[in-house]
Amino acid sequence: MDAEIIRAAQELRERTVARRRDFHKHAEAAWTEFRTASIVAKTLQGLGYQVLTGDEVVDPREMMGVPSAAELERHFRRALEQGADAAWAEKMRGGKTGVVGVMRFAKPGPTVALRVDMDANDLIEAAETKHRPFCEGFASVNKGAMHACGHDGHTATGLGVAEVLVSLKDRLAGTVKLIFQPAEEGVRGAKAMVARGVVDDVKYVVGAHLGVNLKKNGQVACRTEGFLATTKVDAAFTGVPAHAGAAPENGRNAILAAATATLNLHAIPRHSQGASRINVGVIQGGAGRNVIPPNAVIKLETRGATTVINDYVYGEAVRIIEAAAAMHGCTVAMQLMGGAAGCENDAALVERIQQVVKRQGLFSEIVPAGNIGGSEDCTYFMERVQKNGGQAAFVMIGTKLAAGHHDSFFDFDEEALVPGIALLAGVAAELLTKG
Amino acid sequence: MDAEIIRAAQELRERTVARRRDFHKHAEAAWTEFRTASIVAKTLQGLGYQVLTGDEVVDPREMMGVPSAAELERHFRRALEQGADAAWAEKMRGGKTGVVGVMRFAKPGPTVALRVDMDANDLIEAAETKHRPFCEGFASVNKGAMHACGHDGHTATGLGVAEVLVSLKDRLAGTVKLIFQPAEEGVRGAKAMVARGVVDDVKYVVGAHLGVNLKKNGQVACRTEGFLATTKVDAAFTGVPAHAGAAPENGRNAILAAATATLNLHAIPRHSQGASRINVGVIQGGAGRNVIPPNAVIKLETRGATTVINDYVYGEAVRIIEAAAAMHGCTVAMQLMGGAAGCENDAALVERIQQVVKRQGLFSEIVPAGNIGGSEDCTYFMERVQKNGGQAAFVMIGTKLAAGHHDSFFDFDEEALVPGIALLAGVAAELLTKG
Amino acid sequence: MDAEIIRAAQELRERTVARRRDFHKHAEAAWTEFRTASIVAKTLQGLGYQVLTGDEVVDPREMMGVPSAAELERHFRRALEQGADAAWAEKMRGGKTGVVGVMRFAKPGPTVALRVDMDANDLIEAAETKHRPFCEGFASVNKGAMHACGHDGHTATGLGVAEVLVSLKDRLAGTVKLIFQPAEEGVRGAKAMVARGVVDDVKYVVGAHLGVNLKKNGQVACRTEGFLATTKVDAAFTGVPAHAGAAPENGRNAILAAATATLNLHAIPRHSQGASRINVGVIQGGAGRNVIPPNAVIKLETRGATTVINDYVYGEAVRIIEAAAAMHGCTVAMQLMGGAAGCENDAALVERIQQVVKRQGLFSEIVPAGNIGGSEDCTYFMERVQKNGGQAAFVMIGTKLAAGHHDSFFDFDEEALVPGIALLAGVAAELLTKG
Amino acid sequence: MDAEIIRAAQELRERTVARRRDFHKHAEAAWTEFRTASIVAKTLQGLGYQVLTGDEVVDPREMMGVPSAAELERHFRRALEQGADAAWAEKMRGGKTGVVGVMRFAKPGPTVALRVDMDANDLIEAAETKHRPFCEGFASVNKGAMHACGHDGHTATGLGVAEVLVSLKDRLAGTVKLIFQPAEEGVRGAKAMVARGVVDDVKYVVGAHLGVNLKKNGQVACRTEGFLATTKVDAAFTGVPAHAGAAPENGRNAILAAATATLNLHAIPRHSQGASRINVGVIQGGAGRNVIPPNAVIKLETRGATTVINDYVYGEAVRIIEAAAAMHGCTVAMQLMGGAAGCENDAALVERIQQVVKRQGLFSEIVPAGNIGGSEDCTYFMERVQKNGGQAAFVMIGTKLAAGHHDSFFDFDEEALVPGIALLAGVAAELLTKG
């Protein structure tokens, strides 16, 4: 079957590149992937998958860092103008742009999930001739949204895998779920799909990413463990204004609350069991130089080598923020803006992926994923599957990069797409034949 | 002469109201008073005054809190469109909108200065029928600029005084200087005029304001001492960005520097010799939740019951801000945005003003100015005159108010204008006849 | 009657000096004035006063900053060894060393209270020949206790007044209360006597002090208003220890709580209605360099120009301290260690005192009391009397000083004692004859 | 040779226990090990070793956390009274209590160093019957000093090794250095010996410790890598006192400087390359509740998984402390109180130690050293040797413990001593025969 998969993947080369470039050109940031997601849905439907989207796969109560209703609506209309499938997009209204393609094979077997992400970054794409997407006419037409993290490639890969698996369907046993997640940037989207139960019946889940530390074509990492568990939160302090010269005692100083919180947040004790992080990345407050400041917002994130460590840091942070508000007679409202779990890969599954890599022979070296330091919310899917007794792994696929991730000159080598399709389809076939 | 002055002032009633409404309708905020100031200059010239403006009366190195060049240019063009005198306005280019009208009388005598201010507030004027300027068609046509502190009335009063004094000129001895100051809001303008030497030859200076604590027509305060000396300053911290998850140790955290500065600024010790104040009214910083913040700005002000106390607080503030930057490996740039001195009134001059009030009989009660708590940069003129051995006083003129100062519904009773013109002209005549 | 009072006071000159030196030599610090107070009690009794002490005049629940039971007992035994009156001292056991001498005169009239204080400072007296008490053999024999604030003189004055009034008793109407207060240093004693109702029936109360800003014999101030209301409090934070290397996350850091409290306490906003103060004067915490600190204590005081302002600062302080503890998962226990009210003098009473000064002719100049900046708990008696509709004043009596108050070389000129006795007796006689 | 070594070690059983108990009974804390060290010197001399001590092996400029001269002298005299060798002790005066025994063998070969430590803890030993040293009469007679970390056992082991090696000397090649280090508690002593060049010629260095995570007899760890590099430092802030009520503006507040430093120290960013730690374990400051505090001390430590990380944290700490002083107009003096490096074991040497363990058969299991979290300044010797191209390792020897290290009931099982002697002598012999 390996040879068939490889051939099928190779035949998808042009179509995959075209899809990637189409998604790249119509880049859509988190929760606004109406065009991308509706095309994914329509394509999966055309291939024979049962397609779930909108409320079926996204719990709106758990969506984090969602744009305003006006923003969502504006991007919804833009998507329609740019060729979104209106019927599918309609189901996604309000940002519920997750898509899951399900195929149940005739023979009984495990449920296997593959997960890719679809959203672009909030970035203005470079418009210089040294930037290939610009030269070749597929740079983003949506100013302020740019695929600078490879998710356009991930989505195209996911559709390629969908096609390959259809071609093998008579020989597969069990169920495959192809998860197309919105809003991975800022780790905002996975939680709402997990909360809806999307992977509750899954025995194996595999996520994938292009590049990161693997900057050569031919490299692959079959386990990725450096992701930090994280929580993103905004804390908005509200005090009472007063004239700073005439009646300072009548004020309740929200900037003092925020400043005290900030200092003490950074002073949260290190955890002896592994890396922890805290960052107040943004602060904004005040109503005028001569007014006791009645408002202040801090935007922060906590991280930990494991979910336990991140939970520890986040728990400390909440207590500190609430106490800082109380200290200055202010109130505080906290809003979750993103989150991801820590990441463990199951050795048995990693081993099976490595076997597929070796059998297919499309990668020249299996390397470690290296130090990550960042976060990835595929970990929520993995954690849920592992809690239910299943296995999880996260694969990195090497590719030459024109510039680093999240850089306005980011671009990857499209030659890395076919091996990725073959690998993921191969892993699915392995699990859907041998259980 | 008192009767003549009163009559002359009363005859100016309609013209003064018309001027006030014209200025109100074409409200211009600090350093952009091109229309107002050019009309003042042209009027003074027409009355026979020597008129100084632009570089002659404003030291550009000491202008504080000046809008950007683009902003200045935009408002300059607006002024021309709204009827500014092009020739005079041209001399004021770059925001140098101060005007001084000088008249040297035949007989020798002291130099007497009267000072009024011309700028509007950064405020959107109320557009409701209960707001008289709106009803009667003289609300500001310049959105975001509104005369909500009575400076329109002050400017009209200054021109009225100019007319009255011309009518008496054969009987006066010495020199009169009528100072029309820009940018009193934020206490930004006086320093640059004092630095240019505008009052270096002045023996008596008198400033005036409508309303504040005197909220009834007929009230007048001949001494005003509650003004707090103040310094307004922005401090911009610059650090080094770094990925907060992957390499926090490579960052230099400007928000931590700003937060530490903020807390310690508020902890500056009280001064035993009188009131002191400190306020960090605005804070802004950061480049993203997951980035060690490379920048942060705090906008603060210090105040003191006297210049000495304010200088103490400001000196402490500078040391704290610089140390907070050094503490976190950041640099900091501080920019003065405004300032005012403390305020002492000379008893002898106050007594002479009270005598004029009593002789004229236009006010029904002389009252104390009450607790001020705010600042006023006329104090810079007063301090300079006093340092040179002269005398200074600041007068408050009562008026019914529709709403408090700096409120979008602010309005005063125009009946208060004529008594104000008569009083200031009377005080000038007193000093320019008796020395 | 003035002449009689003056003569009587002058006849007490030697006895008063002897008493002062005896008290000076046997200096007793706050709440341990067993010898001093028992001698006062015995003397008053001998003069025919009704004498109240111990629980009769001190509410033990309101005693602040009391030494340990062992300390009290040690000083009690020392007092007996040094000639205390055993029977009276016994009633004072536990530190209840306040004494009130009451004399009800035959004729009806107002109740007039005079208040003096008895305690020494926690200071080692200078043992050099330039220090007169050392030279002349009356330096303190109680190491660590020294009369460096003149309370020895106050106590001797109080007894002198008691004698003078007895000599006039047939001509007086009403009741006199001579209040001998313990523990004025640290403003710890008055509250407990006021709480027991000692001045609840008093119409006039007068307090007095030697020196302060009046550093010449012959000076007197009949009103003293610069005293700041104050609250002294200790806050003890309790956290959880942990090894700082092996398990920092298990600790609860009491030093961080104390440091955060300290910074934020100093940042309490100024009050627009008058002077405020805050000082964390002492901090102590920790269990070892490599242990997350499980404990920390801060010793602080708040002050205000008025009781209202001090209450504001203290209220803010309590909230900040409690929030700082909560912020770091600690608990905090606060203990009141001292307190005093603000101080207003009733103009009518001040005027009557000035009349006495002028009639007696023993002082050469009536001066203002000057800037005080410190606190005095006589204010609690004054505030209570004023709340009940009575009048209060505080008198300063000038005297040459060898060194400043609370200096180990402090000494005053004993020539200042007789005029003080005459004045206070004269004021009492004035009030007890004219009502 | 293994069998001989084992037999020789076993014959030393009683003598070693006696030595250990003698050292235990006469426990001497850091830098005061005059009795212990002089006995060590005398014994080594008796065995034929060249003995270096005092200035020969300790650089006084690099001694950290040394007691006062008076303390040193007091303990020196105590040591003489308790049987120290007067001649040797005299050379150690001033705390220079390090001892090195050197033996150069006839045949050429490498220089091999073994390092043990000699100091006791600052602890009052338990005086209860359940505590064996108390029961059996060898509890510390020096109140406040107790061997609660097994260094008595280490010293006895070192002397045992010295004896065994003498018995083998004709067959050894090269040089052996037996290093007896003072002041390991608080990691204060190694630096001064390394600075004197004690290990500059050493090719192999091996350190050893009893217990820690190995709480069973028969366990041994041949590599120990969890030690954190550390720096211990005291920072003393000096400000200016002032009366907190009367003239707060005249003070320079050292407690505010210390509190600001403390908060910001704990906020030092985490390091992405491994564990970091910071702890302000002790704070003390102030002169009285009503005095602006003129002084404050913080006692802190930094740690890092590697020397590089600790150096990073310490560098940040120095900058923060200096800036906090400057911020409040204070000065600060910093004094190094201790330090240790990170710890890497050379795999080749570890392997050879494991071979010795296996050949001798005295330990039942080779285990990992486990998570340490603490620091050990043997690492300075190791780091120096490694920098010179040599190899280093640190061995843990299991023993049943009566209570944890640094507990007043600490005791270990003396049966662990003989296997330790045999192992260390065996390792030395291995290296001194095979190079």
PDB file of N, CA, C and O in Angstrom, chain B residues 262-273 276-278 313 371, chain C residues 262-273 276-278 313 371:
ATOM      1  N   THR B 262       6.451  53.667  38.139  1.00  0.00           N
ATOM      2  CA  THR B 262       5.128  54.148  38.547  1.00  0.00           C
ATOM      3  C   THR B 262       4.899  53.973  40.040  1.00  0.00           C
ATOM      4  O   THR B 262       4.496  54.895  40.749  1.00  0.00           O
ATOM      5  N   LEU B 263       5.183  52.766  40.532  1.00  0.00           N
ATOM      6  CA  LEU B 263       4.988  52.513  41.958  1.00  0.00           C
ATOM      7  C   LEU B 263       5.873  53.420  42.800  1.00  0.00           C
ATOM      8  O   LEU B 263       5.430  54.001  43.796  1.00  0.00           O
ATOM      9  N   ASN B 264       7.119  53.542  42.420  1.00  0.00           N
ATOM     10  CA  ASN B 264       8.045  54.318  43.236  1.00  0.00           C
ATOM     11  C   ASN B 264       7.802  55.817  43.095  1.00  0.00           C
ATOM     12  O   ASN B 264       8.069  56.567  44.042  1.00  0.00           O
ATOM     13  N   LEU B 265       7.297  56.255  41.960  1.00  0.00           N
ATOM     14  CA  LEU B 265       6.931  57.666  41.815  1.00  0.00           C
ATOM     15  C   LEU B 265       5.837  58.031  42.812  1.00  0.00           C
ATOM     16  O   LEU B 265       5.900  59.067  43.480  1.00  0.00           O
ATOM     17  N   HIS B 266       4.841  57.175  42.903  1.00  0.00           N
ATOM     18  CA  HIS B 266       3.754  57.469  43.841  1.00  0.00           C
ATOM     19  C   HIS B 266       4.242  57.409  45.287  1.00  0.00           C
ATOM     20  O   HIS B 266       3.598  57.945  46.178  1.00  0.00           O
ATOM     21  N   ALA B 267       5.377  56.755  45.510  1.00  0.00           N
ATOM     22  CA  ALA B 267       5.916  56.635  46.872  1.00  0.00           C
ATOM     23  C   ALA B 267       6.903  57.750  47.220  1.00  0.00           C
ATOM     24  O   ALA B 267       7.537  57.709  48.261  1.00  0.00           O
ATOM     25  N   ILE B 268       7.035  58.753  46.362  1.00  0.00           N
ATOM     26  CA  ILE B 268       7.893  59.903  46.713  1.00  0.00           C
ATOM     27  C   ILE B 268       7.382  60.498  48.027  1.00  0.00           C
ATOM     28  O   ILE B 268       6.187  60.736  48.176  1.00  0.00           O
ATOM     29  N   PRO B 269       8.307  60.731  48.976  1.00  0.00           N
ATOM     30  CA  PRO B 269       7.859  61.226  50.288  1.00  0.00           C
ATOM     31  C   PRO B 269       7.111  62.555  50.195  1.00  0.00           C
ATOM     32  O   PRO B 269       7.452  63.411  49.381  1.00  0.00           O
ATOM     33  N   ARG B 270       6.114  62.704  51.028  1.00  0.00           N
ATOM     34  CA  ARG B 270       5.439  63.982  51.191  1.00  0.00           C
ATOM     35  C   ARG B 270       6.447  65.040  51.612  1.00  0.00           C
ATOM     36  O   ARG B 270       7.474  64.729  52.229  1.00  0.00           O
ATOM     37  N   HIS B 271       6.119  66.301  51.352  1.00  0.00           N
ATOM     38  CA  HIS B 271       6.984  67.407  51.749  1.00  0.00           C
ATOM     39  C   HIS B 271       6.350  68.100  52.947  1.00  0.00           C
ATOM     40  O   HIS B 271       5.160  68.384  52.943  1.00  0.00           O
ATOM     41  N   SER B 272       7.160  68.368  53.959  1.00  0.00           N
ATOM     42  CA  SER B 272       6.591  68.920  55.194  1.00  0.00           C
ATOM     43  C   SER B 272       6.155  70.373  55.047  1.00  0.00           C
ATOM     44  O   SER B 272       5.401  70.871  55.876  1.00  0.00           O
ATOM     45  N   GLN B 273       6.601  71.061  53.983  1.00  0.00           N
ATOM     46  CA  GLN B 273       6.296  72.497  53.905  1.00  0.00           C
ATOM     47  C   GLN B 273       5.036  72.803  53.108  1.00  0.00           C
ATOM     48  O   GLN B 273       4.703  73.982  52.926  1.00  0.00           O
ATOM     49  N   SER B 276       2.019  68.415  48.095  1.00  0.00           N
ATOM     50  CA  SER B 276       2.720  67.882  46.932  1.00  0.00           C
ATOM     51  C   SER B 276       1.796  66.889  46.248  1.00  0.00           C
ATOM     52  O   SER B 276       0.879  66.361  46.869  1.00  0.00           O
ATOM     53  N   ARG B 277       2.043  66.680  44.960  1.00  0.00           N
ATOM     54  CA  ARG B 277       1.220  65.721  44.209  1.00  0.00           C
ATOM     55  C   ARG B 277       2.104  65.006  43.206  1.00  0.00           C
ATOM     56  O   ARG B 277       3.086  65.575  42.703  1.00  0.00           O
ATOM     57  N   ILE B 278       1.697  63.794  42.860  1.00  0.00           N
ATOM     58  CA  ILE B 278       2.346  63.049  41.781  1.00  0.00           C
ATOM     59  C   ILE B 278       1.258  62.216  41.141  1.00  0.00           C
ATOM     60  O   ILE B 278       0.422  61.646  41.849  1.00  0.00           O
ATOM     61  N   VAL B 313       9.679  67.436  44.136  1.00  0.00           N
ATOM     62  CA  VAL B 313       8.993  66.221  43.651  1.00  0.00           C
ATOM     63  C   VAL B 313       9.511  65.854  42.264  1.00  0.00           C
ATOM     64  O   VAL B 313       9.783  64.680  41.984  1.00  0.00           O
ATOM     65  N   ASN B 371     -10.202  77.088  47.364  1.00  0.00           N
ATOM     66  CA  ASN B 371      -9.249  76.009  47.098  1.00  0.00           C
ATOM     67  C   ASN B 371      -9.199  75.740  45.593  1.00  0.00           C
ATOM     68  O   ASN B 371     -10.221  75.511  44.970  1.00  0.00           O
TER      69      ASN B 371
ATOM     70  N   THR C 262       4.842  47.500  51.546  1.00  0.00           N
ATOM     71  CA  THR C 262       5.640  48.691  51.846  1.00  0.00           C
ATOM     72  C   THR C 262       5.608  49.688  50.702  1.00  0.00           C
ATOM     73  O   THR C 262       5.339  50.881  50.890  1.00  0.00           O
ATOM     74  N   LEU C 263       5.860  49.198  49.495  1.00  0.00           N
ATOM     75  CA  LEU C 263       5.854  50.083  48.332  1.00  0.00           C
ATOM     76  C   LEU C 263       4.486  50.727  48.140  1.00  0.00           C
ATOM     77  O   LEU C 263       4.376  51.928  47.899  1.00  0.00           O
ATOM     78  N   ASN C 264       3.446  49.933  48.236  1.00  0.00           N
ATOM     79  CA  ASN C 264       2.116  50.455  47.983  1.00  0.00           C
ATOM     80  C   ASN C 264       1.610  51.341  49.114  1.00  0.00           C
ATOM     81  O   ASN C 264       0.815  52.254  48.885  1.00  0.00           O
ATOM     82  N   LEU C 265       2.065  51.083  50.330  1.00  0.00           N
ATOM     83  CA  LEU C 265       1.701  51.973  51.437  1.00  0.00           C
ATOM     84  C   LEU C 265       2.241  53.376  51.189  1.00  0.00           C
ATOM     85  O   LEU C 265       1.547  54.372  51.371  1.00  0.00           O
ATOM     86  N   HIS C 266       3.495  53.440  50.761  1.00  0.00           N
ATOM     87  CA  HIS C 266       4.072  54.753  50.509  1.00  0.00           C
ATOM     88  C   HIS C 266       3.390  55.439  49.325  1.00  0.00           C
ATOM     89  O   HIS C 266       3.503  56.654  49.173  1.00  0.00           O
ATOM     90  N   ALA C 267       2.714  54.666  48.482  1.00  0.00           N
ATOM     91  CA  ALA C 267       2.030  55.228  47.316  1.00  0.00           C
ATOM     92  C   ALA C 267       0.577  55.610  47.603  1.00  0.00           C
ATOM     93  O   ALA C 267      -0.161  55.968  46.687  1.00  0.00           O
ATOM     94  N   ILE C 268       0.147  55.558  48.846  1.00  0.00           N
ATOM     95  CA  ILE C 268      -1.215  56.013  49.170  1.00  0.00           C
ATOM     96  C   ILE C 268      -1.357  57.468  48.730  1.00  0.00           C
ATOM     97  O   ILE C 268      -0.501  58.292  49.028  1.00  0.00           O
ATOM     98  N   PRO C 269      -2.429  57.783  47.994  1.00  0.00           N
ATOM     99  CA  PRO C 269      -2.563  59.147  47.478  1.00  0.00           C
ATOM    100  C   PRO C 269      -2.569  60.198  48.580  1.00  0.00           C
ATOM    101  O   PRO C 269      -3.101  59.971  49.654  1.00  0.00           O
ATOM    102  N   ARG C 270      -1.954  61.345  48.271  1.00  0.00           N
ATOM    103  CA  ARG C 270      -2.049  62.510  49.134  1.00  0.00           C
ATOM    104  C   ARG C 270      -3.515  62.879  49.341  1.00  0.00           C
ATOM    105  O   ARG C 270      -4.349  62.594  48.477  1.00  0.00           O
ATOM    106  N   HIS C 271      -3.789  63.611  50.414  1.00  0.00           N
ATOM    107  CA  HIS C 271      -5.156  64.072  50.679  1.00  0.00           C
ATOM    108  C   HIS C 271      -5.208  65.568  50.419  1.00  0.00           C
ATOM    109  O   HIS C 271      -4.342  66.309  50.861  1.00  0.00           O
ATOM    110  N   SER C 272      -6.221  65.996  49.678  1.00  0.00           N
ATOM    111  CA  SER C 272      -6.258  67.405  49.268  1.00  0.00           C
ATOM    112  C   SER C 272      -6.565  68.352  50.423  1.00  0.00           C
ATOM    113  O   SER C 272      -6.333  69.551  50.316  1.00  0.00           O
ATOM    114  N   GLN C 273      -7.063  67.816  51.557  1.00  0.00           N
ATOM    115  CA  GLN C 273      -7.493  68.716  52.634  1.00  0.00           C
ATOM    116  C   GLN C 273      -6.411  68.991  53.669  1.00  0.00           C
ATOM    117  O   GLN C 273      -6.651  69.693  54.650  1.00  0.00           O
ATOM    118  N   SER C 276      -0.670  64.644  54.975  1.00  0.00           N
ATOM    119  CA  SER C 276      -0.772  63.227  55.337  1.00  0.00           C
ATOM    120  C   SER C 276       0.630  62.660  55.364  1.00  0.00           C
ATOM    121  O   SER C 276       1.551  63.210  54.762  1.00  0.00           O
ATOM    122  N   ARG C 277       0.806  61.575  56.105  1.00  0.00           N
ATOM    123  CA  ARG C 277       2.103  60.923  56.189  1.00  0.00           C
ATOM    124  C   ARG C 277       1.912  59.410  56.256  1.00  0.00           C
ATOM    125  O   ARG C 277       0.898  58.935  56.798  1.00  0.00           O
ATOM    126  N   ILE C 278       2.925  58.701  55.792  1.00  0.00           N
ATOM    127  CA  ILE C 278       2.972  57.248  55.951  1.00  0.00           C
ATOM    128  C   ILE C 278       4.432  56.886  56.078  1.00  0.00           C
ATOM    129  O   ILE C 278       5.276  57.437  55.367  1.00  0.00           O
ATOM    130  N   VAL C 313      -5.866  57.721  55.646  1.00  0.00           N
ATOM    131  CA  VAL C 313      -4.596  57.046  55.337  1.00  0.00           C
ATOM    132  C   VAL C 313      -4.571  55.664  55.988  1.00  0.00           C
ATOM    133  O   VAL C 313      -4.170  54.675  55.368  1.00  0.00           O
ATOM    134  N   ASN C 371       5.755  75.029  63.607  1.00  0.00           N
ATOM    135  CA  ASN C 371       5.503  73.769  62.913  1.00  0.00           C
ATOM    136  C   ASN C 371       5.892  72.598  63.814  1.00  0.00           C
ATOM    137  O   ASN C 371       7.009  72.534  64.313  1.00  0.00           O
TER     138      ASN C 371
END
